[in-house]
Coordinates of C-alpha atoms (C1' of nucleotides) in Angstrom, one line a residue:
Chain F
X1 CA 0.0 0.0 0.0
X2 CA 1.3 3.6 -0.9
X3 CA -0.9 6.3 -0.7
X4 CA 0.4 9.9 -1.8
X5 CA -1.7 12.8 -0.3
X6 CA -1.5 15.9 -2.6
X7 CA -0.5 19.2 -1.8
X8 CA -3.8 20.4 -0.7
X9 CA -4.2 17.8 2.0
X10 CA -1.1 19.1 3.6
X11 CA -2.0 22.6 3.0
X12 CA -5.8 22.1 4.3
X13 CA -3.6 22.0 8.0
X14 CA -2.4 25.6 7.9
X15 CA -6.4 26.2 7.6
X16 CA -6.6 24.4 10.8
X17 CA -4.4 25.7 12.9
X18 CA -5.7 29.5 12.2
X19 CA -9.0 27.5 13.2
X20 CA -8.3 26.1 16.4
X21 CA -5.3 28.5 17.2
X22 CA -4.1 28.2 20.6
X23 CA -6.0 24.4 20.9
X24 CA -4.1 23.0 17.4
X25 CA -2.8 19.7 18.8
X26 CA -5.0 19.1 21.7
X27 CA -6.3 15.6 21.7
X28 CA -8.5 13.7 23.6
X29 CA -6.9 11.3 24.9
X30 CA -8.2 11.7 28.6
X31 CA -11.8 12.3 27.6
X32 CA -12.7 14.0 30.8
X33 CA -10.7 11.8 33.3
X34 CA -10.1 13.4 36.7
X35 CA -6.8 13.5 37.0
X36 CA -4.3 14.5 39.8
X37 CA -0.9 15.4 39.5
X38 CA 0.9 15.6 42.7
X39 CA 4.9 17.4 42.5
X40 CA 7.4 19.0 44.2
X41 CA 5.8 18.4 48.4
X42 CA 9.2 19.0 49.6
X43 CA 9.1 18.9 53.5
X44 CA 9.4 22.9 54.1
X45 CA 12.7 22.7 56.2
X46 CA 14.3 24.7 53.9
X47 CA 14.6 26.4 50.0
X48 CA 14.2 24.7 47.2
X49 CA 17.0 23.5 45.6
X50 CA 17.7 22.4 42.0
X51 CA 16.9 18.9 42.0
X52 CA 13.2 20.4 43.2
X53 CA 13.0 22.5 40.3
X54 CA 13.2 19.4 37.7
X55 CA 10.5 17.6 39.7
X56 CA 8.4 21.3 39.7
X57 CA 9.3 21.8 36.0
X58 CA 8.4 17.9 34.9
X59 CA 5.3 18.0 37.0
X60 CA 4.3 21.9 35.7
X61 CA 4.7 20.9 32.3
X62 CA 3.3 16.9 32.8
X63 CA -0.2 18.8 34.0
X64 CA 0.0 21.2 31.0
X65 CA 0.6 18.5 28.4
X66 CA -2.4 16.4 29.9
X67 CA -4.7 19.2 29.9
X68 CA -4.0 19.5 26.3
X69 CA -4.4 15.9 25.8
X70 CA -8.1 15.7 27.0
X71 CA -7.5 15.2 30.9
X72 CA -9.6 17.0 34.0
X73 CA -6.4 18.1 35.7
X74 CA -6.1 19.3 39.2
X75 CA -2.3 19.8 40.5
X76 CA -1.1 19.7 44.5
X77 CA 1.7 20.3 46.7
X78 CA 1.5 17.7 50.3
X79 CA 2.9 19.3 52.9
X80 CA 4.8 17.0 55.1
X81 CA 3.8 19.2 58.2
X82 CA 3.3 16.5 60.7
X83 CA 6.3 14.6 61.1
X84 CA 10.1 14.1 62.9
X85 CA 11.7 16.4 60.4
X86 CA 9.1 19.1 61.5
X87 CA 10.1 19.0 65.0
X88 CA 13.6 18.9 64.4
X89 CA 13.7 22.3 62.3
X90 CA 11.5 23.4 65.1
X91 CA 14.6 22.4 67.8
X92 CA 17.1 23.9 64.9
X93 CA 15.5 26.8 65.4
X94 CA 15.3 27.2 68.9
X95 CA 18.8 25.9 69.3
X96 CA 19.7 28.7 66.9
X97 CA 18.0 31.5 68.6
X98 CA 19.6 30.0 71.8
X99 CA 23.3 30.7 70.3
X100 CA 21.7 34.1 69.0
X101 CA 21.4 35.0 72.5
X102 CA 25.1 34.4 73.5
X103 CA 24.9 30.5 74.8
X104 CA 27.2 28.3 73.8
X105 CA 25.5 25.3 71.4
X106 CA 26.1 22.2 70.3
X107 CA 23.9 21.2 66.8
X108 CA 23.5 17.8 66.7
X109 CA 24.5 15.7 63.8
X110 CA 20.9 15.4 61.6
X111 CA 19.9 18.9 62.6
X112 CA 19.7 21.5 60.3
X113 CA 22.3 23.8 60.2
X114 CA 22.1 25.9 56.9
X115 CA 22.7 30.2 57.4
X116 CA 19.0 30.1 56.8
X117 CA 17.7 29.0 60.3
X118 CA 19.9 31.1 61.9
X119 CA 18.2 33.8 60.5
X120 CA 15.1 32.4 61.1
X121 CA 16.1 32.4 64.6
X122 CA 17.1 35.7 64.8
X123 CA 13.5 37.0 63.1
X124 CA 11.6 34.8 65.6
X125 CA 13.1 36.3 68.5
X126 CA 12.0 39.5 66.9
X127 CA 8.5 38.4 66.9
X128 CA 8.8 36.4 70.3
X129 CA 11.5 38.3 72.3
X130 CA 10.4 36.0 75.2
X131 CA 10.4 32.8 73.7
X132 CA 13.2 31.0 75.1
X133 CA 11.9 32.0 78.6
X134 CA 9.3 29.7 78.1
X135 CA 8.8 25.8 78.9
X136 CA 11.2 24.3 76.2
X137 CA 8.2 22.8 74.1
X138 CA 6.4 25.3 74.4
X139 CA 9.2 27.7 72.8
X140 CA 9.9 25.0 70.3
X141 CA 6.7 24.9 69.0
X142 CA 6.9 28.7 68.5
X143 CA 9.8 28.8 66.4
X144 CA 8.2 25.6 64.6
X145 CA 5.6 27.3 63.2
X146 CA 7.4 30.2 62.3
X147 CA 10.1 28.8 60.5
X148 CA 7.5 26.4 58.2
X149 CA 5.4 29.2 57.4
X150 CA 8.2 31.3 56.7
X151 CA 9.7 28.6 54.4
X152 CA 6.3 27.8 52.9
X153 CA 6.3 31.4 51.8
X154 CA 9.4 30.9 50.4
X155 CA 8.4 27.9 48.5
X156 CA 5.7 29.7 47.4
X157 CA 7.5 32.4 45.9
X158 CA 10.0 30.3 44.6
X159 CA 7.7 28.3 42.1
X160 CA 5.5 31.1 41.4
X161 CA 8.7 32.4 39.7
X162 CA 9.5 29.6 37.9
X163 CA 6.3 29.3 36.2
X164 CA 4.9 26.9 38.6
X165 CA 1.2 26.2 39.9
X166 CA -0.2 24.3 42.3
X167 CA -3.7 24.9 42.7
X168 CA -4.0 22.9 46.6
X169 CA -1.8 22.9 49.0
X170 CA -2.2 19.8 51.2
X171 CA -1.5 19.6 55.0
X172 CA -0.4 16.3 56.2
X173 CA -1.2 18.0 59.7
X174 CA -5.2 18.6 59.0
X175 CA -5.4 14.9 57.2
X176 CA -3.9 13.3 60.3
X177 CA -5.9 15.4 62.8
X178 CA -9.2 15.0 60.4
X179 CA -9.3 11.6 61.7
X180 CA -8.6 10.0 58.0
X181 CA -5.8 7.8 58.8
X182 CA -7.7 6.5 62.0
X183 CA -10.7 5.6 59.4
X184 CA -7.9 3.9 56.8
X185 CA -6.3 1.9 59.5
X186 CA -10.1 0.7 60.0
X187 CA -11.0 0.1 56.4
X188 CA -7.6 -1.7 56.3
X189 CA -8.7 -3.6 59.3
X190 CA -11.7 -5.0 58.2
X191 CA -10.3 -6.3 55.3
X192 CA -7.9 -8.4 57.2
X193 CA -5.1 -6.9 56.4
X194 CA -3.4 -5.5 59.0
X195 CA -2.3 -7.0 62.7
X196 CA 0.0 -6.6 65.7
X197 CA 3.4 -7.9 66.3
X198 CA 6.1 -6.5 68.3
X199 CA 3.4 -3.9 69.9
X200 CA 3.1 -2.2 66.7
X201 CA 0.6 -2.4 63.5
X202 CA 1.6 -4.1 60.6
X203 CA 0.4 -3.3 56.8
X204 CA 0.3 -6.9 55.3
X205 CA 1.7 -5.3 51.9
X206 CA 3.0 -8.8 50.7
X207 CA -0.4 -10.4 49.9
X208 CA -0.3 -7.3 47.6
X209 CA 2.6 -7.4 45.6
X210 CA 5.4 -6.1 48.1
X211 CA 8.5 -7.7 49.1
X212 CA 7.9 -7.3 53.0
X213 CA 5.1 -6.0 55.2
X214 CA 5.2 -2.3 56.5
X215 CA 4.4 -1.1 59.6
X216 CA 2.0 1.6 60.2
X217 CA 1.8 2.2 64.0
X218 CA 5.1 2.6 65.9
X219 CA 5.7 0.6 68.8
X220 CA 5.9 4.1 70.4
X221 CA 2.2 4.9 68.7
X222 CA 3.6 7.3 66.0
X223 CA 2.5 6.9 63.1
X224 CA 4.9 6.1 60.2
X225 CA 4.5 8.3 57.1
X226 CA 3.4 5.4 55.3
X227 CA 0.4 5.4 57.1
X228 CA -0.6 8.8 56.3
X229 CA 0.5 8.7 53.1
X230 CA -2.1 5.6 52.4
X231 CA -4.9 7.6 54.1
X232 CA -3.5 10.7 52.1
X233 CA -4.0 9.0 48.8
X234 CA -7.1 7.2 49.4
X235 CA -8.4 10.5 50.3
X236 CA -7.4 11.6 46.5
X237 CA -9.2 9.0 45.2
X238 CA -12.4 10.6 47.6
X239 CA -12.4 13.4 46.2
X240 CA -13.2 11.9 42.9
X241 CA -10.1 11.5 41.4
X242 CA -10.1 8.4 38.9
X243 CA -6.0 8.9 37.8
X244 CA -3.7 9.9 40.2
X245 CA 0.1 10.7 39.6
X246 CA 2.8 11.2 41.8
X247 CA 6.1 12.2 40.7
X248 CA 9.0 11.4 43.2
X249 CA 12.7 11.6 43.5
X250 CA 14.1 8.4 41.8
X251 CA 15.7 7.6 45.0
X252 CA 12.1 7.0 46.4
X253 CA 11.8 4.0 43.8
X254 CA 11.8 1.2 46.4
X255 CA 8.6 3.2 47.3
X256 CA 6.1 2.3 45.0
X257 CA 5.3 -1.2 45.5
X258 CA 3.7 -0.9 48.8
X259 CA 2.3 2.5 47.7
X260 CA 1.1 0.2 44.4
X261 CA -0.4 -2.2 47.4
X262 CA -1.9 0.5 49.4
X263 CA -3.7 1.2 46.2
X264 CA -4.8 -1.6 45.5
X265 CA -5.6 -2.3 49.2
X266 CA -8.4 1.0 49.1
X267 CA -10.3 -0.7 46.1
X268 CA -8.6 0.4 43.1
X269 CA -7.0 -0.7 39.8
X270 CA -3.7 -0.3 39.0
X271 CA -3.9 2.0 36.0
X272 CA -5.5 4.8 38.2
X273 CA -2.3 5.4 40.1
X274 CA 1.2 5.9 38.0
X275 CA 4.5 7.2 39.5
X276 CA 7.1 9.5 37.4
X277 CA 10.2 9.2 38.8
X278 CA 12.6 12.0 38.8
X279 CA 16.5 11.3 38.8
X280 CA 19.3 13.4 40.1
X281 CA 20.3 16.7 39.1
X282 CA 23.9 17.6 38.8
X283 CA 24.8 20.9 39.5
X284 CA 28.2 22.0 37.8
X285 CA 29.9 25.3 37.6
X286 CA 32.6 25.0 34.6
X287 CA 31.8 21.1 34.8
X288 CA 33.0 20.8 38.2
X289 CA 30.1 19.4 40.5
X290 CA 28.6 21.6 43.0
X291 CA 27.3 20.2 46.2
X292 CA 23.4 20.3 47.6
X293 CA 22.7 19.0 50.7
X294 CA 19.9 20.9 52.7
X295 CA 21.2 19.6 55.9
X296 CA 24.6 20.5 55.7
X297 CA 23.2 24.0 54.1
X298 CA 25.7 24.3 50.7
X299 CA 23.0 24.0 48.6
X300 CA 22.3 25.8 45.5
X301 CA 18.5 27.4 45.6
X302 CA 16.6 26.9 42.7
X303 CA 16.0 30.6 43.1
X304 CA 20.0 31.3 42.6
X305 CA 20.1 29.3 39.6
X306 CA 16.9 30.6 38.0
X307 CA 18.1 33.6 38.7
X308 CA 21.4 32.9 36.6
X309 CA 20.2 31.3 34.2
X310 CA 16.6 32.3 33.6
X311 CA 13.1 30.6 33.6
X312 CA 13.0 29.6 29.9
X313 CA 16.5 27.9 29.7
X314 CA 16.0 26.1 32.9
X315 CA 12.5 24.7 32.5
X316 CA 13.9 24.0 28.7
X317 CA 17.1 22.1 29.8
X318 CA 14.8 20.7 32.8
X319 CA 12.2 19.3 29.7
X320 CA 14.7 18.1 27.2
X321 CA 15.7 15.1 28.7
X322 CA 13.3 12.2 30.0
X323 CA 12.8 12.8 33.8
X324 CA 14.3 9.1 34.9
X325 CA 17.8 10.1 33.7
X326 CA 20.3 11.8 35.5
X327 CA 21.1 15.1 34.4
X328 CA 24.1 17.5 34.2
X329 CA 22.9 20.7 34.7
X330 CA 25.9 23.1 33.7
X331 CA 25.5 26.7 34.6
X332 CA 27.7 28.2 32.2
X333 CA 26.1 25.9 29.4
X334 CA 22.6 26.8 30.0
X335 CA 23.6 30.6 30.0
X336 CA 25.1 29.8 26.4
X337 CA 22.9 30.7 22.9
X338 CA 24.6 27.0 21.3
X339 CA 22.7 23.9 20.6
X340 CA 24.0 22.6 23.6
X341 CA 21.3 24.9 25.0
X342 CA 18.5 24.6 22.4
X343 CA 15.9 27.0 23.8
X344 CA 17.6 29.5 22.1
X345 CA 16.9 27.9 18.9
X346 CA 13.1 26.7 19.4
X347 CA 12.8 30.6 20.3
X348 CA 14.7 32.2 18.0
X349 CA 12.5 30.3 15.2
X350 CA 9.5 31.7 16.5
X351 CA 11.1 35.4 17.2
X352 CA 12.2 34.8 13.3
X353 CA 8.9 34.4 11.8
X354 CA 7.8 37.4 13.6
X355 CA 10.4 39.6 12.6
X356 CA 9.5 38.5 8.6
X357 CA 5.4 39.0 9.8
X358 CA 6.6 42.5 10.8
X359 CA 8.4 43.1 7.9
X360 CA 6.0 42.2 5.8
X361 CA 4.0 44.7 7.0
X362 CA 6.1 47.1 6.5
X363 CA 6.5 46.4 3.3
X364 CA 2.4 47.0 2.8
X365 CA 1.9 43.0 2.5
X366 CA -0.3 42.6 5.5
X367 CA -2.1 38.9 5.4
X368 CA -5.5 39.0 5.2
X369 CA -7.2 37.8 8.3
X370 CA -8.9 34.6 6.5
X371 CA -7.1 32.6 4.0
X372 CA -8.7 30.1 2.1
X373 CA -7.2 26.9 0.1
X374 CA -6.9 28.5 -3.0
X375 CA -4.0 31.4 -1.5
X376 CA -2.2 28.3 0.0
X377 CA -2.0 26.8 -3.2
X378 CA 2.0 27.8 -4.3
X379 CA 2.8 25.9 -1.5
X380 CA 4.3 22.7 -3.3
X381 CA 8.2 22.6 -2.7
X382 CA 9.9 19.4 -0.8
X383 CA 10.5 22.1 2.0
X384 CA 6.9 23.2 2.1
X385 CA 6.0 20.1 2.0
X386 CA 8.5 18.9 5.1
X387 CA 7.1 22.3 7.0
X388 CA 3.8 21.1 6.5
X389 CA 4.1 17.8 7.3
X390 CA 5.9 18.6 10.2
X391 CA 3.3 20.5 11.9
X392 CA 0.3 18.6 10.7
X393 CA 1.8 15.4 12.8
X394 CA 1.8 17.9 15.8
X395 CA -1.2 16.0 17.3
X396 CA 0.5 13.0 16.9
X397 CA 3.0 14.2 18.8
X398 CA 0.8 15.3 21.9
X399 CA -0.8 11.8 22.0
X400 CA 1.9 9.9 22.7
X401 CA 3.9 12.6 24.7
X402 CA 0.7 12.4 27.1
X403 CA 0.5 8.0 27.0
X404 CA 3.8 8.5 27.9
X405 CA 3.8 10.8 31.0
X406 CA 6.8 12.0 29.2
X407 CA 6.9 16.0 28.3
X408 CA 10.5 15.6 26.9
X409 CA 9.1 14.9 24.0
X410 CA 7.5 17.7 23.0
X411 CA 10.8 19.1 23.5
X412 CA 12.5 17.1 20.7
X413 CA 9.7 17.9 18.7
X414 CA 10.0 21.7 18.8
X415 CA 13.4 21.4 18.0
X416 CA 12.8 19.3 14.7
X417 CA 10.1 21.7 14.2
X418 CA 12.4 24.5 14.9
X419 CA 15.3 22.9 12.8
X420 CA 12.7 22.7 9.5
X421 CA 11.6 26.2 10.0
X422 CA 15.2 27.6 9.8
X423 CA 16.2 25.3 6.8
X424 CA 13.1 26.4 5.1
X425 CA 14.3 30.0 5.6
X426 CA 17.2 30.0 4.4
X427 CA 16.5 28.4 1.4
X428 CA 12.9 30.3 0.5
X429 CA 12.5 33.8 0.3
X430 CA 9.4 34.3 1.9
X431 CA 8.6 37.9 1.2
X432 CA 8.8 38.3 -2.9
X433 CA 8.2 42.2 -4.0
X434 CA 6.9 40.6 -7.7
X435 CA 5.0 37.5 -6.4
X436 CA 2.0 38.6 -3.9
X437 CA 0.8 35.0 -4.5
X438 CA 3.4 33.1 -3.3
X439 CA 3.9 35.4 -0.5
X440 CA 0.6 35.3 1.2
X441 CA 1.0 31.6 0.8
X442 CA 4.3 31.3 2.7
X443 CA 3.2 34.3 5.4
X444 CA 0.7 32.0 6.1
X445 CA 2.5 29.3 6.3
X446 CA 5.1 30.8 9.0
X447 CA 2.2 32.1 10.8
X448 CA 0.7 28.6 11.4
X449 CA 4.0 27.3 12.1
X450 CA 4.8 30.3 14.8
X451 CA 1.2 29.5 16.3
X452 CA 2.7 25.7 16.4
X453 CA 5.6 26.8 18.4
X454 CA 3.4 28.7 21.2
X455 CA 1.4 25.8 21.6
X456 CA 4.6 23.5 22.0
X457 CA 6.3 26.5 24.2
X458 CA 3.3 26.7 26.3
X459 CA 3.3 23.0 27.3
X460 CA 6.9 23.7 28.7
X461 CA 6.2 26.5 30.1
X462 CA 8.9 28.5 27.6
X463 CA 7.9 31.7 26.5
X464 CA 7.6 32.3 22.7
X465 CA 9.1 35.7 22.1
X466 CA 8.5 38.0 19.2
X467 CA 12.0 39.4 19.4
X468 CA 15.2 38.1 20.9
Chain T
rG1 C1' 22.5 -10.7 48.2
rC2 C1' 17.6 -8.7 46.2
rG3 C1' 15.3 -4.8 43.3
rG4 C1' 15.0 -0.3 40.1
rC5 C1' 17.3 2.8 36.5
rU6 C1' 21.3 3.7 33.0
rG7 C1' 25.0 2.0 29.1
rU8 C1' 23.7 4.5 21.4
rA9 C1' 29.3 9.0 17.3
rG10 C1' 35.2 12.0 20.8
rC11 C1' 31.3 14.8 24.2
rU12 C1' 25.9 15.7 25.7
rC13 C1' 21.7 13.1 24.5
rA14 C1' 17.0 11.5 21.3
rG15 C1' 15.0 7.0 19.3
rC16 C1' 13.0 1.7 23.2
rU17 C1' 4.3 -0.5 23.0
rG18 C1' 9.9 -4.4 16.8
rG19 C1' 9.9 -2.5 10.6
rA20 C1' 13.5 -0.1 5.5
rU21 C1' 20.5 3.0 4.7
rA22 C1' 20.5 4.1 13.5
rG23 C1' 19.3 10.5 14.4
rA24 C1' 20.3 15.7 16.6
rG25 C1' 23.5 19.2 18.8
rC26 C1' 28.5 20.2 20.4
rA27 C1' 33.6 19.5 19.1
rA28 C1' 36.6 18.8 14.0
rC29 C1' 37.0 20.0 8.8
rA30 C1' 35.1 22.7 4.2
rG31 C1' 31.6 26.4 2.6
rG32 C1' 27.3 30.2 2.9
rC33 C1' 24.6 37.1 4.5
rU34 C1' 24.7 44.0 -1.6
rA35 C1' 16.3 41.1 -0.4
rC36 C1' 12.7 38.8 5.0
rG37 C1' 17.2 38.6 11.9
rA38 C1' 24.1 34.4 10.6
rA39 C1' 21.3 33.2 18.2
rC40 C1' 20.9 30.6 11.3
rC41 C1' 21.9 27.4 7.0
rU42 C1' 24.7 23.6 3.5
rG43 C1' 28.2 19.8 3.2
rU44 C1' 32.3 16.2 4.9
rA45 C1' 34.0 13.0 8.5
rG46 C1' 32.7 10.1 12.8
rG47 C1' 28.5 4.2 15.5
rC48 C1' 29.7 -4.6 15.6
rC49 C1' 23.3 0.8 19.6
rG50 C1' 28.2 -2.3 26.8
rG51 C1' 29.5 -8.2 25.7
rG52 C1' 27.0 -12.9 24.6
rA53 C1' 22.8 -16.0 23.7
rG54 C1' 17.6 -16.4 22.3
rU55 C1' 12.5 -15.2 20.1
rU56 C1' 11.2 -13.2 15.0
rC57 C1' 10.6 -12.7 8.1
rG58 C1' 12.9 -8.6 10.7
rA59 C1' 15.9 -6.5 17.3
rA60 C1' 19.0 -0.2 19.5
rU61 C1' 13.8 -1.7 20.7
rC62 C1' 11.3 -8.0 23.4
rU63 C1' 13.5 -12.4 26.7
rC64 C1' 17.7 -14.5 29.3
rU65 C1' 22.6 -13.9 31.0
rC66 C1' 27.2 -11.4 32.0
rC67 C1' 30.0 -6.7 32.7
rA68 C1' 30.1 -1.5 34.2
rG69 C1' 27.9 2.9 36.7
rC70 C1' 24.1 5.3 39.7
rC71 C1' 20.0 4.6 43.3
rG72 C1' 17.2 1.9 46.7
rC73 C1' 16.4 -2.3 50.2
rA74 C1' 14.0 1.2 58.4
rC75 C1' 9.1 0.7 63.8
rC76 C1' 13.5 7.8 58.5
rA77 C1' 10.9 11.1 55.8

RNA sequence: GCGGCUGUAGCUCAGCUGGAUAGAGCAACAGGCUACGAACCUGUAGGCCGGGAGUUCGAAUCUCUCCAGCCGCACCA
């Protein structure tokens, strides 16, 4: 079987993409579903850092690209505000203001100890002069709350700069004290899966897939953060979520098979829960590695390095490579224009066909506001032809991207995309003084193409300018 | 020891629900602006797709095995 289209078919696209505009590609792939995408719900001891801003930029963009391929999507940030790592930046704090106030300290070992909960210390003692005066919990508490607000903001601020929304913000803390992990351990219960040993509760994950069974309930009656993290996603599913996604730091990866059991232990199927797993970023500065450990406090901030760098080429360099790969993240190569760094060249194919748009104009050759087949019509060169094609497959492109979970490719996309677009200019003149004809035809052209490259942009969260 | 991921051009990586001569950028070399933006384009060179075995008409892609690297394997989060 070999079937030729002609010209026209190809041509018939640019038609539809003035049509549908900014919704050219979407698909329908979800049909409605309600989907969750969960991201980022680092424990707010302390700034983002850049391994953060992949996970915030993979699960931004995953939300984007399944919005645009037919999916209900709601996105949310879990804030691990109930557990041991909460109290000890609480005692960090406090230890902190403690020194502030002339004593001689001693931080432990896993305390945290970055120049950022000093000065936490120092502005609750602003706030609460009196607060080491009180009884020690008390005081603790104080400088607990503070500091977890105060990095919350933080947080907040952090990802609103890089693009990134979450439209609920989750507390652990009001889950746990709605009751909801009380009312899991009982559904649990009644289905026979859980019992005692050791004077603690045991999960029995195994008759579910898992390698061992899991304890929920300390033998000191703490909950583990398993156990709120079951009730915490059977509560998704509650609210009347039918998909839900996590995406996790790779090292997490031992993670999801009890997570896969606690799924399928609160009644549902397999395919409504997925993971996306997020590998390591390495920082480098002139290829030499930079460390990031929150706890020892010589981390980069993903603030510092969007800063540096800039939104677009971070979310870009973030989007270009699939998410379970580790990743090299260069400072001085994602501040240079080369194709080492390929936003630059995505954008500066769209900036391109707005600077010929704008010359056009000048040049009294405005295009009209509706084309029809007939003005397409010159458009019959191999490279028209390739342009075409290339942005007619667009949908294509979206529906697999979105089976995949896999935004990376709407990356390599753009850049084929992008690559055709430049080839085509520099081997077609596209404003022709003598030939109106063929002019309209190949202004129209470029324009569906630019509209093509916002759509792609938008999914990564790139911006598509008119001029570089 | 068990499990997950990774191994593709000198470098950084796509391609992996099997399909034709394996792609891109960088680096190297040779070219291209007296009409729309050279942050660009054209060309040359560079690969037993980690090794081996298997399934198949057909394997970078699926299975097994071995090697190498990274990450996990808590009554931590």
């Amino acid at each position: 079987l070999n079937v030729t289209f002609t010209p026209a078919f190809w041509q018939q696209t640019v038609l539809d993409i003035e049509q549908a505009a900014e919704s050219f590609g979407a698909v329908n792939l979800g049909a409605g579903r309600k989907t969750q995408v969960e991201y980022v719900s680092a424990n707010p001891t302390g700034p983002l850092h850049i391994g953060h801003g992949r996970g915030a930029a993979v699960g931004d963009s995953l939300a984007r690209l399944l919005r645009f391929a037919g999916f209900d999507v709601s996105t949310e940030y879990y804030i691990n505000d109930a557990g041991r790592q909460m109290r000890l930046l609480g005692f960090s704090v406090w230890l902190r203001a403690k020194e502030v106030k002339g004593e001689t300290i001693d931080i432990p070992k896993d305390f945290y100890r970055g120049v950022y909960i000093t000065d936490l210390a120092r502005e609750v003692l602003n706030l609460h002069p009196h607060v080491l005066e009180l009884p020690d919990d008390e005081g603790q508490n104080i400088c607990f709350d503070y500091a977890m607000q105060s990095i919350l903001k933080g947080i907040q601020q952090d990802l609103n700069d890089f693009r990134v929304e979450h439209q609920v913000w989750y507390s652990e803390k009001t889950l746990v004290d709605s009751g909801a992990v009380d009312r899991t351990f009982a559904s649990l219960k009644k289905r026979a899966l859980t019992y005692e040993q050791d004077n603690a509760l045991w999960f029995a994950t195994t008759t579910l897939g898992d390698d061992k069974d899991r304890v929920l309930k300390k033998s000191d009656g703490t909950l583990t953060y398993f156990a709120s993290d079951i009730a915490y996603h059977d509560e998704k599913y509650q609210r009347g979520f039918d998909f839900v996604i996590d995406v996790w730091g790779a090292d997490h990866h031992g993670y999801i098979p009890r997570m896969r059991a606690a799924i399928s232990a609160v009644g549902r199927q397999a395919e409504d829960f997925d993971v996306v797993l997020i590998q390591l970023v390495n920082l480098l500065a002139d290829g030499k590695p930079i460390s990031m450990s929150t706890r020892a406090g010589t981390f980069e901030t993903l603030a510092d390095v969007v800063k540096e760098v800039g939104v677009d080429a971070a979310r870009f360099m973030f989007l270009s490579r699939k998410s379970d790969s580790p990743l090299d993240f260069d400072l001085e190569l994602v501040k240079q224009r080369t194709m080492d760094n390929p936003v630059y060249y995505v954008q500066y194919a769209h900036a391109r066909i707005c600077a010929v748009l704008r010359r056009a104009v000048e040049r009294g050759l405005k295009l009209p506001d509706t084309i029809t087949l007939a003005d397409l019509a010159p458009l019959t060169t191999p490279e028209d032809l390739a342009l075409l094609r290339m942005v007619e497959h667009f949908d294509d492109e979206i529906h697999a991207a979105a089976s995949a979970l896999a935004a990376h490719h709407v990356s390599h996309y753009l850049m084929e995309l992008a690559s055709v677009l430049h080839s085509y200019y520099a081997k077609h003149q596209v404003i022709q003084n003598d030939d109106p004809q063929v002019t309209i035809a190949r202004l129209a052209l470029l324009r569906s193409v630019a509209q093509v490259l916002r759509n792609g942009l938008a999914i990564l969260g790139v911006s598509a300018p008119d001029t570089m």
